[in-house]
PDB file of C-alpha atoms in Angstrom:
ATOM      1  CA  UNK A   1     117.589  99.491 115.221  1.00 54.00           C
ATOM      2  CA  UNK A   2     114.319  99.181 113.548  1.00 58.00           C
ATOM      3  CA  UNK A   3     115.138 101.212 110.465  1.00 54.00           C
ATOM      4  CA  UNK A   4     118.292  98.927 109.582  1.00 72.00           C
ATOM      5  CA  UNK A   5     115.913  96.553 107.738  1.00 76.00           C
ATOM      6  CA  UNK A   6     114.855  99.699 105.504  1.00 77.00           C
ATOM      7  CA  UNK A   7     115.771 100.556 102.333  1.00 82.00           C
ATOM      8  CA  UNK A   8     117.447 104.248 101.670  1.00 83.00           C
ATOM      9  CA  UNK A   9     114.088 105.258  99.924  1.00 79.00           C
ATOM     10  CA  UNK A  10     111.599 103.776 102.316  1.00 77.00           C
ATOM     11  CA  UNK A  11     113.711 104.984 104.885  1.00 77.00           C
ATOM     12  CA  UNK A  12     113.557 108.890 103.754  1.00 76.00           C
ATOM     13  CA  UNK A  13     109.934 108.078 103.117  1.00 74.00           C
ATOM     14  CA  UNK A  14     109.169 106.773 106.227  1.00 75.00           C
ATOM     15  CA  UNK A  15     106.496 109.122 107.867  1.00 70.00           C
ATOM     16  CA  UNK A  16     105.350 111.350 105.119  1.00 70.00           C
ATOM     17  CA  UNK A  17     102.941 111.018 102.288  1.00 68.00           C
ATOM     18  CA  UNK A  18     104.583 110.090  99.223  1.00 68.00           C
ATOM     19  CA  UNK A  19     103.235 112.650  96.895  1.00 74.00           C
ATOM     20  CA  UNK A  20     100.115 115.294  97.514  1.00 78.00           C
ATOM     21  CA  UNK A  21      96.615 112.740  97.893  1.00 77.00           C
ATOM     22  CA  UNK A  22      94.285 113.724  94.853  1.00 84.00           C
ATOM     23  CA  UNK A  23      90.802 114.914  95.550  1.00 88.00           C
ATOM     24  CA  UNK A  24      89.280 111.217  94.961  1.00 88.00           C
ATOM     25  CA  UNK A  25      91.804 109.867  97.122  1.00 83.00           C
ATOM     26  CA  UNK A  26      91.284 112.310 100.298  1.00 84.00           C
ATOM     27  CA  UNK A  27      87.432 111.167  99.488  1.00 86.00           C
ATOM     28  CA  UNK A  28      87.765 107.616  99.942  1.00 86.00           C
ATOM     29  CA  UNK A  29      90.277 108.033 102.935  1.00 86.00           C
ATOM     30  CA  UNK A  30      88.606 110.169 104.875  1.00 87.00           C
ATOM     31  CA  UNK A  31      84.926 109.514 104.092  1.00 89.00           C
ATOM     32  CA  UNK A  32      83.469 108.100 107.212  1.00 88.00           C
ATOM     33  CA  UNK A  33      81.492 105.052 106.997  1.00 88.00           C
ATOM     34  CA  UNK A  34      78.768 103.965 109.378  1.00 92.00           C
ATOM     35  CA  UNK A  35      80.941 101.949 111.392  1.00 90.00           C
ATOM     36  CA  UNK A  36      83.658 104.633 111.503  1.00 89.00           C
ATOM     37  CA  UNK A  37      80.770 107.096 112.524  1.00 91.00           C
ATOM     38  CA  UNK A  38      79.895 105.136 115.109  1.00 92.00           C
ATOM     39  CA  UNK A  39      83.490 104.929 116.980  1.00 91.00           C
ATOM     40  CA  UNK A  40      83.308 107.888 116.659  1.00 91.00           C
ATOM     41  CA  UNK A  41      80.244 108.944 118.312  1.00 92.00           C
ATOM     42  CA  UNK A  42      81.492 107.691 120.859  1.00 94.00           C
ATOM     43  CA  UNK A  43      84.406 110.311 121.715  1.00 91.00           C
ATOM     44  CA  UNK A  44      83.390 112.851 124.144  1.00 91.00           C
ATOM     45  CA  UNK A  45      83.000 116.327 122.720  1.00 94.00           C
ATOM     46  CA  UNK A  46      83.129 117.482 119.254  1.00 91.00           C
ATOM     47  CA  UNK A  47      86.588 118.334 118.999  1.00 92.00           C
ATOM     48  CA  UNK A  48      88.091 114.583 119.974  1.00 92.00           C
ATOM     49  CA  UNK A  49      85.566 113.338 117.719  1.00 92.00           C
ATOM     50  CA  UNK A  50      87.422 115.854 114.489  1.00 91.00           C
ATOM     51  CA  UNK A  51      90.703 114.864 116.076  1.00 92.00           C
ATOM     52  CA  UNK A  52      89.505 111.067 115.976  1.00 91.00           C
ATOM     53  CA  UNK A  53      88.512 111.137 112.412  1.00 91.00           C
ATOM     54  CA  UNK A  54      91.445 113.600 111.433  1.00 90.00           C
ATOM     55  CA  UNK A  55      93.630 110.969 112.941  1.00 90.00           C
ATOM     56  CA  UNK A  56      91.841 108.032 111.254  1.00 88.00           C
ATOM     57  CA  UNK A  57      91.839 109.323 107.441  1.00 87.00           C
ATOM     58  CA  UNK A  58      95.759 109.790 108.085  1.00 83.00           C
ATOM     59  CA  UNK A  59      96.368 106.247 108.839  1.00 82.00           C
ATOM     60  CA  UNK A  60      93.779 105.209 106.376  1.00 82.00           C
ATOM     61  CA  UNK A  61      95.325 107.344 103.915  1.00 78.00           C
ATOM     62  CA  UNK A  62      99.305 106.339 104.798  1.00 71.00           C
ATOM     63  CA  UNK A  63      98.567 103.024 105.067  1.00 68.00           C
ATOM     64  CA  UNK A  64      96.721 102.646 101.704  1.00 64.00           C
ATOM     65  CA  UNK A  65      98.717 104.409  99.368  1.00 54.00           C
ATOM     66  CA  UNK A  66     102.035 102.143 100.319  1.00 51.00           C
ATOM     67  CA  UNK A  67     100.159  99.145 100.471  1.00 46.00           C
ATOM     68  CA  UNK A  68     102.431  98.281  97.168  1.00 49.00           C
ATOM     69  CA  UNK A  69     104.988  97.964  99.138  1.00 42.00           C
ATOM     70  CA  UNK A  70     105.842  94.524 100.405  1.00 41.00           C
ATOM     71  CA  UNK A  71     109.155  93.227 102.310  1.00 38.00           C
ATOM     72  CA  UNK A  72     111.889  91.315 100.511  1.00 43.00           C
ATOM     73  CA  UNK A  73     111.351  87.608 100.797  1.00 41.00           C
ATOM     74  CA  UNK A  74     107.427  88.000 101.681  1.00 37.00           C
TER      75      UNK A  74
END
């Protein structure tokens, strides 16, 4: 399995934000830049457009704050 490679901790942290984002980091994670705005002017009606950018802050944001993290023997 995929998880075996884990560690206990990053294994119960595995799909949920570490600790509550502060207000400067839900700022720079989900401010959309002009290339983000473009994608996603491009959705179809308002709503996928909010789910789009909704969806794009939480990677951003996920993938950002455990960017510390690196693999043994990387």
């Amino acid at each position: 399995m995929a998880f075996e490679y884990l560690s206990e901790e990053q294994t119960r942290r595995y799909g949920a934000f570490v600790a509550d984002p502060t207000p400067e980091e839900l700022e720079r994670f989900f401010f959309l830049d002009e290339a983000a705005l473009e994608i996603a002017w491009t959705k179809r009606r308002r709503h996928n457009r909010l789910g789009w950018a909704v969806q794009w802050g939480t990677v951003r944001c996920t993938c950002c704050r455990s960017s510390t993290w690196r693999p043994t023997g990387a």
